[in-house]
Short mmCIF file of C-alpha atoms and ligand atoms in Angstrom, two decimals:
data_model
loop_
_atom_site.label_atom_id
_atom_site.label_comp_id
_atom_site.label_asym_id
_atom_site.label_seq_id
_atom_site.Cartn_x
_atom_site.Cartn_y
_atom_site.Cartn_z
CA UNK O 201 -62.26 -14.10 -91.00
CA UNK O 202 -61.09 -12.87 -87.65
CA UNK O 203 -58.29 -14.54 -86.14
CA UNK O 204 -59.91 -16.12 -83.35
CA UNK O 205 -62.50 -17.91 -86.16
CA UNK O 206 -62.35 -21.79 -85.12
CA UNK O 207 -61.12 -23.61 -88.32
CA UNK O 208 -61.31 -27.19 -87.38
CA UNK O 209 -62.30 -31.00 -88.12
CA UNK O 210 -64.74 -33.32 -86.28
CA UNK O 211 -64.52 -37.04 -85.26
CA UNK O 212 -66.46 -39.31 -83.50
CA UNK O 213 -65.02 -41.78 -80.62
CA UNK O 214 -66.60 -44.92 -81.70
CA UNK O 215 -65.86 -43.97 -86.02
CA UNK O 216 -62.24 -43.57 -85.03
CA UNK O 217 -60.68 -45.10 -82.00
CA UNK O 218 -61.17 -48.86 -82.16
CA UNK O 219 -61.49 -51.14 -79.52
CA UNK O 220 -64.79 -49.99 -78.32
CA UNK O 221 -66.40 -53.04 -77.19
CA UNK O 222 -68.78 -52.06 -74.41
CA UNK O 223 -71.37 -50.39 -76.14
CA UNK O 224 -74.61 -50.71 -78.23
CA UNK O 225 -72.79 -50.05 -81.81
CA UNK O 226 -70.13 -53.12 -81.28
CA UNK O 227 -73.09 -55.26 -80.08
CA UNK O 228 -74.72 -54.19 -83.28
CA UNK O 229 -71.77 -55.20 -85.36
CA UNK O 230 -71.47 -58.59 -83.71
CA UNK O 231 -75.29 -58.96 -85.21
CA UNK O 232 -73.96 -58.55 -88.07
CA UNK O 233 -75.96 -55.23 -89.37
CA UNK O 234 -72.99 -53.60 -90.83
CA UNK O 235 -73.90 -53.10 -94.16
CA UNK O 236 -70.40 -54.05 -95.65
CA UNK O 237 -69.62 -56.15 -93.12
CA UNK O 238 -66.78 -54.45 -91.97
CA UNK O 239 -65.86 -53.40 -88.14
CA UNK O 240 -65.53 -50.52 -86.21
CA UNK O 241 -62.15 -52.17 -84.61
CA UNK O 242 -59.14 -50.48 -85.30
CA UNK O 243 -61.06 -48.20 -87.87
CA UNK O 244 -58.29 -45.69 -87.51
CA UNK O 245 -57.21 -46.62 -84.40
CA UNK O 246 -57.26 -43.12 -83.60
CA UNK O 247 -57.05 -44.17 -80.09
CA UNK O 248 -53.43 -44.99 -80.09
CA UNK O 249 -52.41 -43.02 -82.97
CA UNK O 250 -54.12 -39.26 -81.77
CA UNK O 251 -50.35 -37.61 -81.14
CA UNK O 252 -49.55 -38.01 -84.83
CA UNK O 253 -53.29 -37.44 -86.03
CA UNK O 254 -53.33 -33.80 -83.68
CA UNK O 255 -49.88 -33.10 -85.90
CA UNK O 256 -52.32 -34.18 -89.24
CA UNK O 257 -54.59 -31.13 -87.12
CA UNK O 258 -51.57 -29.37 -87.08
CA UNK O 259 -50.49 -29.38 -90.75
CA UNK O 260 -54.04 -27.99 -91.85
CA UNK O 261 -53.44 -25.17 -90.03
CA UNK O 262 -56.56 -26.32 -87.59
CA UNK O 263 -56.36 -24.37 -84.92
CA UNK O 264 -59.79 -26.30 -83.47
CA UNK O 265 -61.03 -30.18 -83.12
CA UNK O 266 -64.24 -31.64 -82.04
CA UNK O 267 -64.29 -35.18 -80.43
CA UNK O 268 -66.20 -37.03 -78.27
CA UNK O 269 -65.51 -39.06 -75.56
CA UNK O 270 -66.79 -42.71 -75.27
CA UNK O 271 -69.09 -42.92 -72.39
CA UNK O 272 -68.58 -46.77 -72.34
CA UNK O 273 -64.82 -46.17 -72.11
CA UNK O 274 -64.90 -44.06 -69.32
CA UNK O 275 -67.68 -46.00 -67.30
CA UNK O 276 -67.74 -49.00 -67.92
CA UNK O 277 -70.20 -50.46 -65.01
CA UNK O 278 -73.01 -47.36 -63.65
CA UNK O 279 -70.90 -47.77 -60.56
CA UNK O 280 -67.29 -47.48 -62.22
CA UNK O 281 -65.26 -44.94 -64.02
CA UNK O 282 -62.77 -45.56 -65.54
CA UNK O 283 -58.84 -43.35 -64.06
CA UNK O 284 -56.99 -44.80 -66.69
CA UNK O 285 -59.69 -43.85 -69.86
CA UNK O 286 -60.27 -40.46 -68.32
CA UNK O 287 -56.56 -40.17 -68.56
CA UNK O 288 -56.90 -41.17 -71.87
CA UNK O 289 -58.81 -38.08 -72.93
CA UNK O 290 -56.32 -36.01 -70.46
CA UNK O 291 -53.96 -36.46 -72.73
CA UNK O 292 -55.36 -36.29 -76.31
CA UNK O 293 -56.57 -32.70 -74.73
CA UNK O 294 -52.98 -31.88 -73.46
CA UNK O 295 -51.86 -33.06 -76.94
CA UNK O 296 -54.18 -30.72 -78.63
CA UNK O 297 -53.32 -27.69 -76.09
CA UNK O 298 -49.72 -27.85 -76.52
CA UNK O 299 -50.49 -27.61 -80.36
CA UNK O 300 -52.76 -24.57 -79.79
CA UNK O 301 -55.88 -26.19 -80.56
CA UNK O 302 -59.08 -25.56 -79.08
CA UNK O 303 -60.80 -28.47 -78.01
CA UNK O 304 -64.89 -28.73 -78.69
CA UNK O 305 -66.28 -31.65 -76.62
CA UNK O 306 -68.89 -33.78 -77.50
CA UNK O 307 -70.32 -35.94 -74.69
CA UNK O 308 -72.71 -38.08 -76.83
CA UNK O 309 -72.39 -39.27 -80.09
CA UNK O 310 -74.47 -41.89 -81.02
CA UNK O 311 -73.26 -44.87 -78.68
CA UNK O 312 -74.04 -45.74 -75.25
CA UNK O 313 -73.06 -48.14 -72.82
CA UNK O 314 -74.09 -51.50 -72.62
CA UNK O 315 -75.00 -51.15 -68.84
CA UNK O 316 -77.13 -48.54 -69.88
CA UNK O 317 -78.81 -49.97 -72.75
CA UNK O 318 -79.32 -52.78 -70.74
CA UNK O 319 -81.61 -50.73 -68.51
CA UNK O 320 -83.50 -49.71 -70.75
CA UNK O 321 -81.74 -46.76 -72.55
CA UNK O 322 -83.14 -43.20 -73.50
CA UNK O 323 -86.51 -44.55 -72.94
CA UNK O 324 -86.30 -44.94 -68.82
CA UNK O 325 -87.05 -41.92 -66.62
CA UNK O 326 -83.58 -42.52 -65.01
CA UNK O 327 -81.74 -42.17 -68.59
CA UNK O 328 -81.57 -38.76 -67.78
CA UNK O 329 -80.00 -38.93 -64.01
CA UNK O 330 -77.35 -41.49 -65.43
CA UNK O 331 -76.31 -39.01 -67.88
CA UNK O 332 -76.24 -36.37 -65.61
CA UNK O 333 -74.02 -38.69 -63.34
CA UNK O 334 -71.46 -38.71 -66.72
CA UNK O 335 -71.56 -35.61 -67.41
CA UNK O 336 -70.64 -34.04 -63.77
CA UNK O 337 -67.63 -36.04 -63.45
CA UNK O 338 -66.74 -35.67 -67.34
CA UNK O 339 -67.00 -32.03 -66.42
CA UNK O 340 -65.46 -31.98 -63.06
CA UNK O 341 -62.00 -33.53 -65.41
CA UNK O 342 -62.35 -31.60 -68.19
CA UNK O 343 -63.97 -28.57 -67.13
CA UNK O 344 -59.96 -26.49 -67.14
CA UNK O 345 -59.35 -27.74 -70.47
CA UNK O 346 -62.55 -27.34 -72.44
CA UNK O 347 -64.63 -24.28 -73.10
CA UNK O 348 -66.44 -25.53 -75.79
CA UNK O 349 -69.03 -28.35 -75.22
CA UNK O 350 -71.82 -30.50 -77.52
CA UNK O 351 -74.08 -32.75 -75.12
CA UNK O 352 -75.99 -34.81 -77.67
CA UNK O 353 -75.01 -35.21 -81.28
CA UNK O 354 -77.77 -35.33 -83.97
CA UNK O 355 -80.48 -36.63 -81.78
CA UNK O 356 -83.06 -36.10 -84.88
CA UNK O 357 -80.72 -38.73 -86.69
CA UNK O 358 -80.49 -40.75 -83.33
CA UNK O 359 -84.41 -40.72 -82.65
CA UNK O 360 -85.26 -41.18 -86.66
CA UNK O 361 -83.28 -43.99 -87.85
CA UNK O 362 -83.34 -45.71 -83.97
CA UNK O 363 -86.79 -45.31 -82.76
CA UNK O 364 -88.71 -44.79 -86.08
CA UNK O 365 -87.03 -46.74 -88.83
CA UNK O 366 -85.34 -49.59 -87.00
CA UNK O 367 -82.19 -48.70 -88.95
CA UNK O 368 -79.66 -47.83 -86.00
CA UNK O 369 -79.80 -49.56 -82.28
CA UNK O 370 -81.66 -49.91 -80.52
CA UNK O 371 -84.16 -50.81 -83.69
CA UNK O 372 -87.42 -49.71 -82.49
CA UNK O 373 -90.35 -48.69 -84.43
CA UNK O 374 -92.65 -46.99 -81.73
CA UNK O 375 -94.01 -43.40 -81.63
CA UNK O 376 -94.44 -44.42 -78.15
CA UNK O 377 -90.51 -45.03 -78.17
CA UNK O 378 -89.58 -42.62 -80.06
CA UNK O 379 -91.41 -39.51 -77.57
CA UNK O 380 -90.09 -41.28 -74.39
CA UNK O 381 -86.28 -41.24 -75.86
CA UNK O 382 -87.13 -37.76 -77.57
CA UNK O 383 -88.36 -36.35 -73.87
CA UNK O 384 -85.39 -37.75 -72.23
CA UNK O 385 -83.34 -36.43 -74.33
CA UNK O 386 -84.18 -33.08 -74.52
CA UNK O 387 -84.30 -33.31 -70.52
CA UNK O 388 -80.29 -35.12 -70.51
CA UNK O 389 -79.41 -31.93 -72.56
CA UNK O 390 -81.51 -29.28 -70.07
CA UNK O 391 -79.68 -31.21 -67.51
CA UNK O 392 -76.42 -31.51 -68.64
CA UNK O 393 -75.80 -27.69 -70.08
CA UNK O 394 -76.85 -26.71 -66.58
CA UNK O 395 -74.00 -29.05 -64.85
CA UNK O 396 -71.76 -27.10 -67.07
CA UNK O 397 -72.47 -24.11 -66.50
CA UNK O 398 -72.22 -24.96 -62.32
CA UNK O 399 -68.35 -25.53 -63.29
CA UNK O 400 -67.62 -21.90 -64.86
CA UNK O 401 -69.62 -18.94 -66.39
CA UNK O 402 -66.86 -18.81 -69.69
CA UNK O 403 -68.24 -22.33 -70.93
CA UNK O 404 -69.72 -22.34 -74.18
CA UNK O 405 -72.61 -25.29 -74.63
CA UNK O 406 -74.64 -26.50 -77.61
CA UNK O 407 -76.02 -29.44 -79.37
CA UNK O 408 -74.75 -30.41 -82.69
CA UNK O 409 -77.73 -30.28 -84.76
CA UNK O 410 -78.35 -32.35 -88.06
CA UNK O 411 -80.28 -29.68 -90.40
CA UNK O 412 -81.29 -29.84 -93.92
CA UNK O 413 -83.08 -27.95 -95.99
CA UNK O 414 -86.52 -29.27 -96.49
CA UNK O 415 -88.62 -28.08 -99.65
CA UNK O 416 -92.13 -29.46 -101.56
CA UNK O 417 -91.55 -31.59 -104.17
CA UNK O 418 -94.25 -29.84 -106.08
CA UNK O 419 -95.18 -26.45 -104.99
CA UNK O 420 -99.21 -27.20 -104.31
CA UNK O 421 -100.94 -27.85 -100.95
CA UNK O 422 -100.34 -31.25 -100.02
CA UNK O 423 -96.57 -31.43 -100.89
CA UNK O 424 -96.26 -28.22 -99.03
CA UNK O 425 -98.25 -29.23 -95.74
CA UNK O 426 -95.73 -32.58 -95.96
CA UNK O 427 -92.57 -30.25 -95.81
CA UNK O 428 -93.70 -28.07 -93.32
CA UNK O 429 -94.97 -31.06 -90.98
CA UNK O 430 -91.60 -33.22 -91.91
CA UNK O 431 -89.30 -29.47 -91.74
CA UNK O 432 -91.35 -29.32 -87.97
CA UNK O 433 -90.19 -32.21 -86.86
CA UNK O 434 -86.54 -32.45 -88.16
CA UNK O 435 -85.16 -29.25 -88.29
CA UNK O 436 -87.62 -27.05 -85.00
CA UNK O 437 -88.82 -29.90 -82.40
CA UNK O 438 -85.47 -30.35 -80.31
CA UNK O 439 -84.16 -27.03 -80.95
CA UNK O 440 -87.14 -24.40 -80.19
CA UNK O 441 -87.21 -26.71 -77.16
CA UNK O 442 -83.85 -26.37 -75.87
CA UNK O 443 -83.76 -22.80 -76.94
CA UNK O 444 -83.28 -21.50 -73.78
CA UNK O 445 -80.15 -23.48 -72.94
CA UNK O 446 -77.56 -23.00 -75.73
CA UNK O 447 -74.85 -20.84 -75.98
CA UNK O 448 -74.27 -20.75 -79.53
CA UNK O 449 -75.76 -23.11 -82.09
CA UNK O 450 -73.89 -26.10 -83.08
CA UNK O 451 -75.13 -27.06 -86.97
CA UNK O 452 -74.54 -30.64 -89.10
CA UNK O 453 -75.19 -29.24 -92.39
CA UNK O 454 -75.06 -31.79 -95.57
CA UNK O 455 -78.07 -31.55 -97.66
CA UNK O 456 -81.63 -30.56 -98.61
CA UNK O 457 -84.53 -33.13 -98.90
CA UNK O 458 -88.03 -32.62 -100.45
CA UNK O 459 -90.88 -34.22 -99.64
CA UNK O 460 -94.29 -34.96 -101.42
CA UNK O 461 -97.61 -36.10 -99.72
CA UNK O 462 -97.71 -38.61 -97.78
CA UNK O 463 -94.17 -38.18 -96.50
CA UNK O 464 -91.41 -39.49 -99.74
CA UNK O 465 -88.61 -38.37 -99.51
CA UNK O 466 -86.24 -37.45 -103.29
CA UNK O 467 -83.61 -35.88 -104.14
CA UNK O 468 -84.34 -33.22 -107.06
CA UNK O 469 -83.99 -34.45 -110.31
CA UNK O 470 -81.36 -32.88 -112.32
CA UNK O 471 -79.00 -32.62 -109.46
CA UNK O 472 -76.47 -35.19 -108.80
CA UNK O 473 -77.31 -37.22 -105.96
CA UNK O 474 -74.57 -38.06 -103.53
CA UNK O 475 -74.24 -40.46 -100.85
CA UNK O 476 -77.40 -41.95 -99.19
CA UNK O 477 -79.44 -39.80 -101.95
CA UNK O 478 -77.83 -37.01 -100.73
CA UNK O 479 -78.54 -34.32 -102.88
CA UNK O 480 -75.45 -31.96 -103.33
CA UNK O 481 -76.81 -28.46 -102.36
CA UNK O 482 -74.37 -26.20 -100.76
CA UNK O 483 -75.93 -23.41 -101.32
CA UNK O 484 -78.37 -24.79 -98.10
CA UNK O 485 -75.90 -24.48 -95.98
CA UNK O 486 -76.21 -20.41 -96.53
CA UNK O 487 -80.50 -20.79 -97.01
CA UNK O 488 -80.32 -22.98 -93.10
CA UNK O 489 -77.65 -19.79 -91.68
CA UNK O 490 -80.17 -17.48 -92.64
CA UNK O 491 -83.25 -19.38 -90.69
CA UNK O 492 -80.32 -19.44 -87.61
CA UNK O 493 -81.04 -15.71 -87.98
CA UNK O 494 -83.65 -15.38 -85.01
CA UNK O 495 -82.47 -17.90 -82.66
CA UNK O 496 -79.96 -15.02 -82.42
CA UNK O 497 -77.09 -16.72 -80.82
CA UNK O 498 -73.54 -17.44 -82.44
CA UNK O 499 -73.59 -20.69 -84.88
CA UNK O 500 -70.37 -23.04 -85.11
CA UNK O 501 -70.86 -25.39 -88.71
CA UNK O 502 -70.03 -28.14 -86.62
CA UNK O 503 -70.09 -30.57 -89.58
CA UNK O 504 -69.89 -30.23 -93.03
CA UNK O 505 -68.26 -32.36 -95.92
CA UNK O 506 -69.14 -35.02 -98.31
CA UNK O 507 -67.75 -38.97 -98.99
CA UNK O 508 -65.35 -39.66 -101.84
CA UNK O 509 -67.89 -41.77 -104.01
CA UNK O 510 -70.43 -38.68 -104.01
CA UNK O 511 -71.13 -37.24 -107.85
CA UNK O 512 -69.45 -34.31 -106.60
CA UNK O 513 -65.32 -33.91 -105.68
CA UNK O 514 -65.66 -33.06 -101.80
CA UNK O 515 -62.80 -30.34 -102.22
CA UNK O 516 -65.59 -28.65 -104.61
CA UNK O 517 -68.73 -29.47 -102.43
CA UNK O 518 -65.86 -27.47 -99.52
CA UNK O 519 -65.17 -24.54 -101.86
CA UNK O 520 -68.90 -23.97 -102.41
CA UNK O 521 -69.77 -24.72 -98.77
CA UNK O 522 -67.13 -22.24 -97.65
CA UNK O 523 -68.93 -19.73 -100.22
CA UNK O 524 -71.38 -19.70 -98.87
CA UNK O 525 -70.48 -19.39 -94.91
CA UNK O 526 -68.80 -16.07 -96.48
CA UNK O 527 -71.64 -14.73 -97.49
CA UNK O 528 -73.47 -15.20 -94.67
CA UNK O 529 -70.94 -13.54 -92.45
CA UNK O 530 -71.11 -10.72 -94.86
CA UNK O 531 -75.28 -10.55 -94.16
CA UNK O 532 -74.70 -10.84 -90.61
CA UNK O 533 -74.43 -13.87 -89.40
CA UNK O 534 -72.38 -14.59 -86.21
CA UNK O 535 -71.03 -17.76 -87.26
CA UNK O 536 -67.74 -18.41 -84.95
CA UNK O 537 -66.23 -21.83 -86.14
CA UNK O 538 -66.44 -24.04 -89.21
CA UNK O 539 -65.35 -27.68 -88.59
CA UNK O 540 -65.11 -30.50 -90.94
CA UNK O 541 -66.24 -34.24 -91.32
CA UNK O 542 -64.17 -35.59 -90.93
CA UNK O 543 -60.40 -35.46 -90.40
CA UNK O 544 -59.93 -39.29 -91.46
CA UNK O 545 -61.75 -41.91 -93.21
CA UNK O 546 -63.52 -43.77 -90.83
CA UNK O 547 -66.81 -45.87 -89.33
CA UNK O 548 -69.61 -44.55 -90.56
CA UNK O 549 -72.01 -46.05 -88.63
CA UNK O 550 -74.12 -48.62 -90.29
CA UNK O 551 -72.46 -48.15 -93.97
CA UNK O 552 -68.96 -49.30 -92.47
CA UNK O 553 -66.07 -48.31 -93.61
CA UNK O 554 -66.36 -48.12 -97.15
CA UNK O 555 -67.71 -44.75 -96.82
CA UNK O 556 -64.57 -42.56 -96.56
CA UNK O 557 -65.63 -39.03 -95.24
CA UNK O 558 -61.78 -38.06 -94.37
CA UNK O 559 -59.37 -35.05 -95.54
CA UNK O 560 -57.09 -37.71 -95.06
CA UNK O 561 -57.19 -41.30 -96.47
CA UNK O 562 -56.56 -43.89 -94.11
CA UNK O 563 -55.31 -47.43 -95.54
CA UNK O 564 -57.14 -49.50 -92.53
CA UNK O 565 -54.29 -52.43 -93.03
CA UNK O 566 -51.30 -50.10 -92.59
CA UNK O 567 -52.83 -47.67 -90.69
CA UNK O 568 -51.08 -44.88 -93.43
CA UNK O 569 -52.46 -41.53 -93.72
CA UNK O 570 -52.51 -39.55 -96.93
CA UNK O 571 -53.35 -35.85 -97.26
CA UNK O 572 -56.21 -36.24 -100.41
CA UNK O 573 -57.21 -33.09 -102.44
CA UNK O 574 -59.88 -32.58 -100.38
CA UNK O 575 -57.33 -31.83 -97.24
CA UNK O 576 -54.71 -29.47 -99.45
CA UNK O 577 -57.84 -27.31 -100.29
CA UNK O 578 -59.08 -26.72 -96.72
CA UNK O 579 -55.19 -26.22 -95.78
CA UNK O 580 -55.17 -23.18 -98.36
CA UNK O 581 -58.67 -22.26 -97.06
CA UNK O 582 -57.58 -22.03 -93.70
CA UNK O 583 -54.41 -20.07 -94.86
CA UNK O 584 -56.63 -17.37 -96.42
O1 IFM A 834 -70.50 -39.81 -89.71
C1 IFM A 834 -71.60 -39.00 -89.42
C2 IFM A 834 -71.46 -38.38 -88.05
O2 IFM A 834 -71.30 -39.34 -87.05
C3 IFM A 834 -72.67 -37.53 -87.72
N1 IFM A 834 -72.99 -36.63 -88.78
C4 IFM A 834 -73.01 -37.12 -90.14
C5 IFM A 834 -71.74 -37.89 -90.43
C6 IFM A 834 -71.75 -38.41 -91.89
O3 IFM A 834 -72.85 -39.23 -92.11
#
């Protein structure tokens, strides 16, 4: 690895900070949707805690963290930021400077405003202006302290399980939906890479992508036709359109999912199936790499990793994962950073809490933080 190679760990705002009441995800959780009934305040309370969880960076030998910033936090009302939360984020970035570690920014990850939900959300023509509005003064902060930047997190995930599925806010079930968020969004991350770039030629901007490996069930027509419509739509229809404003590639790599006619989804038989049917297939994370091939642009893995109560030990589903990045770097493949999910056990989203993604455990009552197996393996990864 050279010795610029980002070796990092990725967070959300909302999963870890606590006390995010002002957007669409608490208002969910007051509705009670959280599977397990537990709540996304403290979590980790990463928000109060991030000088000692940047040493936690520290003693991996991280020398890279991506985190987003809560766009409720730091506008609260479309006519209000917020000094004091954009000082916030000052800080945790001064904290992570100091340490040597390069900050990756994510602008959007998952949650939005109440303000903005209110009027209407991705779907609204002006969705993309209010963004744009965020993003120029995020950027006209943050812009000496961050060279690395993810607009949108996921928005296959987002526009799936929100606007197809009624499974995450804002619970629609509308193709109609569903192409009205998915236009706006591709137009909030035209919009926003090009505010970026008006701040400084160095800055490097992406998406974080969710891919998977998609493959027939059965290898015969129909079952075929389903995985190349479903791989179409997951993996190609927000990238090949935003292909002409990335810098590098930011890719969300857990798993592989085959589909038969009309549209099932299954993990493959024989294979342990991990969390959410997960199947455990590292060896996709080298197969998805490969496809990266022709985009021809530097990749960062900017997630990877696998909950404790998978039927696999997440330090092995690491060492096979980090396998196969090798290999791909030795074919080739410009792949600049590897960061994984996630530093700490935290909110994960509609399953709650009790699915514990972190390198560290985090006992929510005491707020403790142990290093698990998981964590000393990356730390000798990292060391080489
Ligand atoms: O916790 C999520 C994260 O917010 C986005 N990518 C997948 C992770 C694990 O499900």
């Amino acid at each position: 690895m050279k010795s610029d190679f980002l070796w990092g760990c990725a967070t959300s705002a909302h999963q870890v900070e606590g006390g995010n009441y002002n957007n669409d995800w608490w208002d969910f959780e007051q509705r009670g949707l959280i599977n397990d009934a537990s709540s996304s305040h403290p979590s980790c309370d990463h928000y109060h805690r991030f000088t000692s969880d940047v040493e936690l960076l520290a003693n991996l030998g991280c020398n890279a963290y991506r985190f987003s910033v809560e766009w409720s936090r730091v506008q609260p009302a479309v006519n209000r930021f917020s000094v004091n939360e954009i000082d916030h984020y000052h800080r945790l970035l001064d904290a992570l400077i100091g340490r040597g570690i390069t900050p990756v920014l994510t602008l959007h990850h998952f949650t939005n405003p109440m303000w903005f939900v209110e009027g209407g959300g991705w779907e609204k023509p002006e969705a993309v202006d209010l963004f744009g509005r965020y993003v120029q003064r995020m950027v006209d902060e943050y812009t000496e302290k961050v060279g690395w930047w993810v607009t949108l997190n996921e928005p296959n995930v987002l526009l799936l399980l929100g606007f197809l599925v009624k499974y995450w806010p804002p619970q629609k079930k509308s193709l109609a939906s569903l192409t009205r968020a998915f236009l706006n969004l591709i137009r909030a991350h035209k919009l926003a890479y090009q505010i970026i770039h008006g701040s400084g030629a160095d800055n490097m901007v992406s998406i974080a992508d969710h891919m998977s490996v998609i493959d027939p069930w059965k290898n015969n027509g129909l079952d075929n036709l389903a995985a190349w419509i479903y791989d179409s739509f997951w993996n190609q229809m927000f990238l090949k359109r935003i292909v002409n404003h990335l810098d590098y590639i930011g890719l969300n790599y857990y798993t592989r999912q085959r589909v038969s006619f009309p549209f099932r989804l299954f993990p493959t038989p024989g294979k342990e199936a991990g969390f959410a049917q997960w199947e455990i297939y590292p060896e996709g994370l080298l197969r998805t790499l490969r496809r990266l091939k022709s985009y021809k642009l530097p990749v960062i893995i900017s997630e990877y990793g696998m909950p404790q109560e998978a039927n696999i030990a997440p330090e092995e589903y690491l060492k096979q994962g980090i396998n196969n990045l090798k290999l791909a770097m030795n074919e080739g493949i410009d792949v600049r950073g590897f960061f994984y999910w996630s530093l700490l056990d935290n909110f994960e989203w509609r399953e709650g809490l009790s699915k514990r993604f972190g390198l560290y455990e985090v006992d929510y009552e005491t707020q403790d933080r142990w290093l698990r197996e998981v964590g000393r393996v990356y730390q000798e990864l990292i060391r080489g």
